[in-house]
Short mmCIF file of C-alpha atoms in Angstrom, two decimals:
data_model
loop_
_atom_site.label_atom_id
_atom_site.label_comp_id
_atom_site.label_asym_id
_atom_site.label_seq_id
_atom_site.Cartn_x
_atom_site.Cartn_y
_atom_site.Cartn_z
CA MET A 23 0.00 -0.01 -0.52
CA ILE A 24 2.32 2.13 0.90
CA ILE A 25 4.95 2.01 -2.08
CA VAL A 26 2.05 1.83 -4.28
CA ASN A 27 0.83 5.79 -3.08
CA VAL A 28 4.04 7.33 -2.82
CA GLY A 29 4.49 6.43 -6.19
CA PRO A 30 6.00 6.49 -9.08
CA VAL A 31 3.13 4.35 -10.72
CA ASN A 32 4.36 4.45 -14.46
CA PRO A 33 7.31 2.03 -14.86
CA GLN A 34 9.80 2.26 -17.16
CA SER A 35 12.19 -0.04 -16.82
CA LEU A 36 12.16 -3.55 -15.10
CA PRO A 37 13.63 -2.17 -11.79
CA GLU A 38 10.71 -0.23 -11.65
CA ARG A 39 8.11 -2.38 -13.02
CA LEU A 40 9.25 -5.09 -9.52
CA TYR A 41 8.79 -2.34 -7.74
CA LEU A 42 5.53 -1.75 -8.61
CA LEU A 43 4.27 -5.34 -8.85
CA PRO A 44 2.04 -4.72 -5.56
CA TYR A 45 0.24 -1.84 -7.82
CA GLY A 46 -3.46 -2.66 -8.05
CA ARG A 47 -3.34 -5.77 -6.33
CA ALA A 48 -2.41 -4.45 -2.87
CA SER A 49 -5.93 -2.08 -2.34
CA VAL A 50 -7.76 -5.44 -3.24
CA LEU A 51 -6.03 -7.57 -0.38
CA PHE A 52 -7.09 -4.75 1.83
CA VAL A 53 -10.69 -5.21 1.01
CA VAL A 54 -10.57 -8.88 1.00
CA VAL A 55 -9.23 -8.73 4.41
CA ALA A 56 -11.65 -6.35 5.87
CA GLY A 57 -14.83 -8.57 4.03
CA ILE A 58 -12.95 -11.12 6.55
CA GLY A 59 -12.50 -8.91 9.50
CA MET A 60 -16.24 -8.26 8.92
CA GLY A 61 -17.35 -11.71 8.30
CA TYR A 62 -15.82 -12.55 12.22
CA LEU A 63 -17.30 -9.14 13.94
CA LEU A 64 -21.02 -10.01 12.53
CA ASN A 65 -20.49 -13.56 13.48
CA ARG A 66 -19.58 -12.41 17.18
CA ARG A 67 -22.38 -10.23 17.59
CA PRO A 68 -26.57 -10.55 17.81
CA GLU A 69 -28.35 -8.45 15.54
CA ARG A 70 -29.31 -5.59 17.37
CA GLU A 71 -25.40 -4.48 18.34
CA ARG A 72 -24.44 -5.66 14.59
CA TRP A 73 -26.21 -2.22 12.77
CA SER A 74 -25.15 0.09 15.41
CA THR A 75 -21.51 -1.12 15.22
CA VAL A 76 -21.27 -1.09 11.60
CA THR A 77 -23.18 2.07 11.35
CA TRP A 78 -21.10 4.28 13.60
CA ARG A 79 -17.52 2.53 11.84
CA ALA A 80 -19.25 3.47 8.65
CA LEU A 81 -19.57 6.70 9.80
CA LEU A 82 -16.38 7.07 10.94
CA LEU A 83 -15.18 6.05 7.91
CA PHE A 84 -17.13 8.10 5.32
CA THR A 85 -16.36 11.33 7.39
CA GLY A 86 -12.89 10.57 7.58
CA GLY A 87 -11.91 9.62 4.29
CA VAL A 88 -13.65 11.93 2.48
CA ALA A 89 -11.78 14.80 5.24
CA LEU A 90 -8.62 13.15 3.76
CA GLN A 91 -9.40 13.39 0.38
CA GLY A 92 -9.32 16.71 1.22
CA LEU A 93 -5.96 17.13 1.74
CA THR A 94 -4.52 16.01 -2.13
CA ASP A 95 -5.89 14.59 -4.59
CA ARG A 96 -2.69 13.13 -5.61
CA VAL A 97 -3.62 10.32 -3.44
CA ASN A 98 -7.02 8.20 -3.72
CA VAL A 99 -9.05 7.86 0.40
CA ILE A 100 -10.63 4.20 -0.34
CA LEU A 101 -12.55 5.05 3.51
CA PRO A 102 -15.75 6.37 1.53
CA THR A 103 -16.59 3.07 -0.14
CA TYR A 104 -15.15 0.76 3.24
CA ALA A 105 -18.01 2.85 4.95
CA VAL A 106 -20.77 1.97 2.12
CA LEU A 107 -19.45 -1.98 2.12
CA PHE A 108 -19.58 -2.13 5.86
CA LEU A 109 -23.44 -0.85 5.33
CA LEU A 110 -23.71 -3.79 2.75
CA ALA A 111 -22.41 -6.53 5.12
CA PRO A 112 -25.13 -7.39 7.71
CA LEU A 113 -28.12 -7.04 4.75
CA LEU A 114 -24.70 -9.56 3.03
CA TRP A 115 -24.31 -11.17 5.63
CA ARG A 116 -27.94 -12.86 5.84
CA LEU A 117 -27.17 -14.63 2.51
CA PRO A 118 -26.36 -18.47 2.05
CA THR A 119 -23.01 -18.69 0.99
CA ARG A 120 -24.94 -20.65 -2.19
CA THR A 121 -26.29 -17.82 -3.27
CA LEU A 122 -23.97 -14.97 -1.58
CA LEU A 123 -20.69 -16.94 -4.05
CA PRO A 124 -22.86 -16.79 -7.44
CA GLY A 125 -25.32 -14.33 -6.90
CA ALA A 126 -22.46 -11.43 -5.48
CA GLY A 127 -19.91 -12.14 -6.32
CA ILE A 128 -19.67 -14.09 -9.64
CA ALA A 129 -22.36 -11.87 -11.02
CA LEU A 130 -20.90 -8.92 -10.09
CA THR A 131 -17.42 -9.76 -11.57
CA LEU A 132 -19.51 -9.02 -14.69
CA VAL A 133 -22.29 -6.71 -14.60
CA GLY A 134 -20.42 -4.30 -12.16
CA PRO A 135 -17.42 -4.09 -15.56
CA ALA A 136 -19.81 -4.61 -18.24
CA THR A 137 -22.14 -1.59 -16.51
CA ILE A 138 -18.85 0.91 -16.08
CA VAL A 139 -18.03 -0.11 -19.84
CA GLY A 140 -21.64 1.26 -20.42
CA HIS A 141 -21.44 4.49 -18.68
CA GLU A 142 -18.21 5.22 -19.83
CA MET A 143 -19.40 5.04 -23.69
CA ILE A 144 -22.92 7.13 -23.01
CA ARG A 145 -21.29 9.50 -20.90
CA PRO A 146 -17.42 9.44 -21.55
CA ALA A 147 -15.72 10.78 -17.89
CA PRO A 148 -11.92 10.75 -16.98
CA HIS A 149 -11.02 7.64 -15.47
CA LEU A 150 -10.32 7.49 -11.90
CA LEU A 151 -10.01 11.14 -11.85
CA ASP A 152 -13.85 11.51 -9.34
CA PRO A 153 -13.24 10.80 -5.42
CA VAL A 154 -15.25 12.46 -2.79
CA THR A 155 -14.74 15.31 -0.68
CA LEU A 156 -15.94 17.44 0.91
CA GLY A 157 -17.11 20.05 -1.67
CA THR A 158 -18.84 17.20 -3.50
CA GLY A 159 -22.42 17.06 -3.94
CA PRO A 160 -24.87 14.28 -2.42
CA TRP A 161 -26.04 12.85 -6.47
CA GLU A 162 -22.26 13.06 -7.43
CA ALA A 163 -20.71 11.78 -4.15
CA ALA A 164 -23.12 8.76 -5.12
CA HIS A 165 -22.47 9.06 -8.80
CA SER A 166 -18.18 8.82 -7.38
CA LEU A 167 -18.92 5.76 -5.58
CA ALA A 168 -20.80 4.03 -7.50
CA LEU A 169 -19.34 4.16 -11.14
CA THR A 170 -16.95 7.09 -11.87
CA GLY A 171 -14.68 7.08 -8.21
CA PRO A 172 -10.81 4.97 -8.19
CA TYR A 173 -12.94 2.93 -6.33
CA PRO A 174 -15.82 2.59 -7.65
CA LEU A 175 -18.59 -0.09 -6.02
CA ALA A 176 -19.53 -1.95 -9.64
CA SER A 177 -16.47 -3.55 -9.09
CA TRP A 178 -14.72 -3.37 -5.79
CA THR A 179 -18.06 -5.03 -3.61
CA VAL A 180 -16.80 -8.34 -5.61
CA PRO A 181 -13.13 -7.83 -3.30
CA PHE A 182 -15.35 -7.69 0.05
CA VAL A 183 -18.15 -10.86 -0.89
CA ALA A 184 -15.08 -12.77 -1.78
CA GLY A 185 -13.71 -11.65 1.49
CA LEU A 186 -17.08 -12.46 3.17
CA CYS A 187 -17.30 -16.00 1.73
CA VAL A 188 -14.09 -17.17 3.62
CA ALA A 189 -14.81 -15.78 6.47
CA ARG A 190 -17.26 -18.94 6.36
CA LEU A 191 -14.38 -21.21 6.36
CA ASP A 192 -12.13 -23.27 8.76
CA LEU A 193 -9.31 -21.45 8.58
CA THR A 194 -7.79 -22.99 11.60
CA ASN A 195 -8.06 -25.74 8.80
CA THR A 196 -4.26 -26.63 7.01
CA GLN A 197 -5.95 -28.66 3.59
CA VAL A 198 -8.19 -25.25 3.63
CA LEU A 199 -5.25 -23.12 3.73
CA ARG A 200 -3.10 -24.69 1.30
CA ARG A 201 -5.84 -25.24 -1.22
CA LEU A 202 -6.72 -21.47 -1.23
CA ALA A 203 -2.93 -20.70 -1.18
CA ILE A 204 -2.40 -23.13 -4.21
CA GLY A 205 -5.46 -22.51 -6.05
CA GLY A 206 -5.47 -18.86 -5.69
CA ALA A 207 -2.21 -18.30 -7.02
CA ALA A 208 -2.94 -20.61 -10.18
CA VAL A 209 -5.66 -18.07 -10.75
CA ALA A 210 -3.82 -15.05 -9.94
CA VAL A 211 -1.63 -15.45 -12.81
CA GLY A 212 -3.60 -17.61 -14.78
CA ALA A 213 -6.29 -14.84 -15.35
CA ALA A 214 -3.14 -12.34 -15.67
CA ALA A 215 -1.26 -14.40 -18.43
CA VAL A 216 -4.60 -14.51 -20.46
CA SER A 217 -5.24 -10.55 -19.76
CA GLN A 218 -1.81 -10.21 -21.34
CA LEU A 219 -2.92 -12.01 -24.31
CA THR A 220 -6.17 -10.65 -24.84
CA TYR A 221 -4.38 -7.07 -25.03
CA ALA A 222 -1.73 -8.32 -27.44
CA LEU A 223 -4.71 -9.14 -29.34
CA ILE A 224 -6.65 -6.55 -29.51
CA GLY A 225 -4.11 -3.91 -29.73
CA PRO A 226 -4.84 -0.38 -28.50
CA ALA A 227 -8.76 -0.58 -29.60
CA ALA A 228 -8.99 -2.16 -25.98
CA ASN A 229 -8.34 0.65 -24.29
CA ARG A 230 -12.07 2.02 -25.16
CA GLY A 231 -15.44 0.26 -25.44
CA PRO A 232 -16.82 -3.26 -25.72
CA TRP A 233 -13.37 -4.84 -25.81
CA ARG A 234 -11.83 -3.43 -22.38
CA LEU A 235 -14.31 -5.84 -20.46
CA LEU A 236 -11.35 -8.64 -22.00
CA THR A 237 -8.88 -6.50 -20.35
CA GLY A 238 -6.94 -6.56 -17.05
CA ALA A 239 -5.32 -3.56 -16.78
CA ALA A 240 -5.09 -2.08 -12.57
CA HIS A 241 -7.27 -0.96 -12.04
CA GLY A 242 -9.37 -0.63 -14.73
CA GLN A 243 -11.80 -2.32 -13.06
CA MET A 244 -12.55 -5.47 -15.60
CA PRO A 245 -13.36 -9.30 -15.33
CA LEU A 246 -9.58 -9.84 -15.37
CA TRP A 247 -8.18 -8.26 -13.35
CA LEU A 248 -10.88 -8.95 -10.23
CA VAL A 249 -10.31 -12.56 -10.50
CA SER A 250 -6.93 -12.69 -10.80
CA SER A 251 -6.49 -9.72 -7.74
CA ILE A 252 -9.11 -11.19 -6.07
CA ALA A 253 -6.85 -14.56 -6.44
CA GLY A 254 -3.86 -13.28 -5.69
CA ALA A 255 -5.09 -11.75 -2.40
CA LEU A 256 -7.07 -15.17 -1.10
CA ALA A 257 -3.63 -16.60 -1.52
CA MET A 258 -1.68 -14.14 0.72
CA VAL A 259 -4.03 -14.61 2.91
CA ALA A 260 -3.95 -18.02 3.13
CA ALA A 261 0.91 -18.31 2.77
CA CYS A 262 0.28 -15.82 5.28
CA SER A 263 -1.78 -17.95 7.50
CA LEU A 264 0.44 -21.30 7.29
CA ILE A 265 4.00 -19.21 7.51
CA LEU A 266 2.83 -17.59 10.90
CA ARG A 267 1.23 -21.25 11.64
CA ARG A 268 5.37 -22.59 11.39
CA SER A 269 7.09 -19.60 12.45
CA ASN A 270 4.38 -17.79 15.26
CA GLN A 271 8.22 -16.55 17.24
CA SER A 272 9.62 -14.49 14.35
CA ARG A 273 9.94 -11.34 15.79
CA VAL A 274 9.40 -9.69 11.76
CA LEU A 275 5.95 -11.58 11.92
CA GLY A 276 5.13 -10.29 14.89
CA TRP A 277 6.00 -6.66 13.60
CA LEU A 278 3.71 -7.34 11.12
CA VAL A 279 1.17 -8.63 13.30
CA GLU A 280 1.41 -5.53 15.52
CA CYS A 281 0.77 -3.46 12.07
CA GLY A 282 -2.49 -4.99 11.69
CA ARG A 283 -3.56 -4.26 14.68
CA LEU A 284 -2.96 -0.64 14.29
CA SER A 285 -4.22 -0.89 10.40
CA LEU A 286 -6.05 2.45 10.29
CA THR A 287 -4.17 4.59 12.58
CA LEU A 288 -0.90 3.47 10.05
CA TYR A 289 -3.61 4.27 7.33
CA VAL A 290 -4.43 8.06 8.16
CA ALA A 291 -0.56 8.85 9.43
CA HIS A 292 1.16 7.96 6.24
CA PHE A 293 -1.61 9.21 3.86
CA VAL A 294 -1.33 12.87 6.32
CA VAL A 295 2.27 12.39 5.50
CA LEU A 296 2.24 12.06 1.84
CA ALA A 297 -0.28 14.77 1.63
CA LEU A 298 2.56 16.98 3.09
CA ILE A 299 5.86 15.52 1.18
CA LYS A 300 4.43 14.25 -1.98
CA PRO A 301 5.64 17.01 -4.84
CA GLU A 302 2.98 17.97 -7.56
CA GLN A 303 4.78 15.99 -9.76
CA GLY A 304 5.20 12.81 -7.74
CA PHE A 305 8.48 11.21 -6.89
CA THR A 306 11.46 10.34 -9.24
CA PHE A 307 11.79 6.20 -8.61
CA GLY A 308 14.99 6.26 -6.28
CA GLU A 309 13.07 9.13 -4.36
CA GLY A 310 10.02 6.37 -4.31
CA LEU A 311 11.94 3.79 -2.59
CA LEU A 312 13.67 5.90 -0.15
CA VAL A 313 10.48 7.61 1.13
CA SER A 314 8.61 4.08 1.03
CA ALA A 315 11.56 2.68 2.67
CA ALA A 316 11.77 5.65 5.46
CA LEU A 317 7.93 4.72 5.60
CA VAL A 318 7.56 0.82 5.65
CA SER A 319 10.59 1.55 8.87
CA ALA A 320 8.72 4.56 10.46
CA VAL A 321 5.40 2.67 10.84
CA LEU A 322 7.00 -0.48 11.78
CA THR A 323 8.69 1.23 15.11
CA PHE A 324 5.34 2.68 15.58
CA ALA A 325 3.72 -0.36 16.08
CA VAL A 326 6.14 -2.24 18.10
CA LEU A 327 6.72 0.88 20.75
CA TRP A 328 3.49 1.16 20.11
CA GLU A 329 2.16 -2.14 21.52
CA ARG A 330 3.66 -2.05 24.85
CA THR A 331 1.35 0.03 25.66
CA ARG A 332 -1.16 -2.94 25.41
CA TRP A 333 -3.62 -0.31 24.21
CA PRO A 334 -5.75 -0.71 20.95
CA GLY A 335 -4.16 1.89 18.67
CA PRO A 336 -6.11 5.70 19.00
CA LEU A 337 -8.10 5.48 15.77
CA GLU A 338 -9.39 1.95 16.47
CA ARG A 339 -9.96 2.25 20.07
CA LEU A 340 -12.86 5.04 18.20
CA LEU A 341 -14.09 2.63 15.95
CA ARG A 342 -15.16 -0.30 18.64
CA THR A 343 -17.11 2.16 20.69
CA THR A 344 -19.99 0.99 22.33
CA TRP A 345 -21.98 4.22 23.27
CA LEU A 346 -24.49 3.35 20.27
CA TYR A 347 -25.72 0.26 22.43
CA GLN A 348 -25.71 -1.14 25.72
CA PRO A 349 -26.02 -5.01 26.04
CA ALA A 350 -29.48 -5.81 26.68
CA ALA A 351 -31.00 -7.11 30.47
CA PRO A 352 -31.23 -10.34 30.75
CA THR A 353 -34.09 -12.01 31.28
CA ARG A 354 -35.63 -13.75 33.97
CA THR A 355 -35.19 -17.27 31.88
CA GLN A 356 -31.56 -16.49 31.54
CA LYS A 357 -31.03 -15.75 34.95
CA GLN A 358 -32.93 -18.55 36.43
CA THR A 359 -30.29 -20.58 33.76
CA THR A 360 -26.91 -18.81 35.04
CA LEU A 361 -28.20 -19.46 39.18
CA SER A 362 -28.54 -22.90 38.29
CA SER A 363 -25.36 -22.83 36.25
CA GLU A 364 -23.23 -21.80 39.36
CA ARG A 365 -25.39 -23.87 41.49
CA THR A 366 -24.28 -27.10 39.73
CA LYS A 367 -20.61 -26.11 39.22
CA GLN A 368 -20.80 -25.60 43.49
CA GLN A 369 -21.83 -29.25 43.66
#
């Protein structure tokens, strides 16, 4: 994420291409992980607490994301899209997997990109240049979030749904993790290879119109890119889980875990830093390398030091507030059951 946001994002040489391998994939990995985490959250909370918790988090993410985007237009903020996905999550979670996966996942992989292409053919607009800011009106904000923004729901709902489906799997099962890792890697490479082949066959005509549906450019919002990046994200989640199982005493892995616990705080912090230091024309390749290395070192150091406080991150703590709901008072039957259990234990 840091490498992509620091840039540059127009590679010319082989080292630059290697540097930018995460481009178009890091953000999808984040959304898949968000779907997995949301699935766990929804599974652990009763219906009443689900909506209050999700609504509060969506409100914070949306307002915070819009405020962050106002700092600079040189980096796109994904938080408003997260907010809408969080509001959709309780509804999607009610669907059985046999409906959620083919209905909301596979169908959206085709319908969403086709809608984006159709919209561009009817109303051509600059691609990825329509984020939501403080000055955006309600209709323009909805339009940007749905179709024309850097992270349109028409395509970005798919990785979130994939994460929700994965949350229903037994991720403590080594065989499940191995299948996800191997199968995800194979599909990711295969879809990327097909996208390269189709673009080579079609040529520049693939940049506009219906032919775009057969391409897989990073952040192009098209099916082959979605399939490749989501499969790669699933492979990464599974591989990291397997590695952590075998090396749970690794200090480096521990640092990464601590970063994960502060993901929102670190995301906002790195964005503010880039808003202050990133030049209008962007960084050169050498500057990008140095800035990326410095930011990665800084966030790792901060996460390790913060872990010693045993507190949740500042923004993570704000997300977890419980003021919107109060635990339901136990009923008379529940009280009697609790008393009976205590007496049994004493006996």
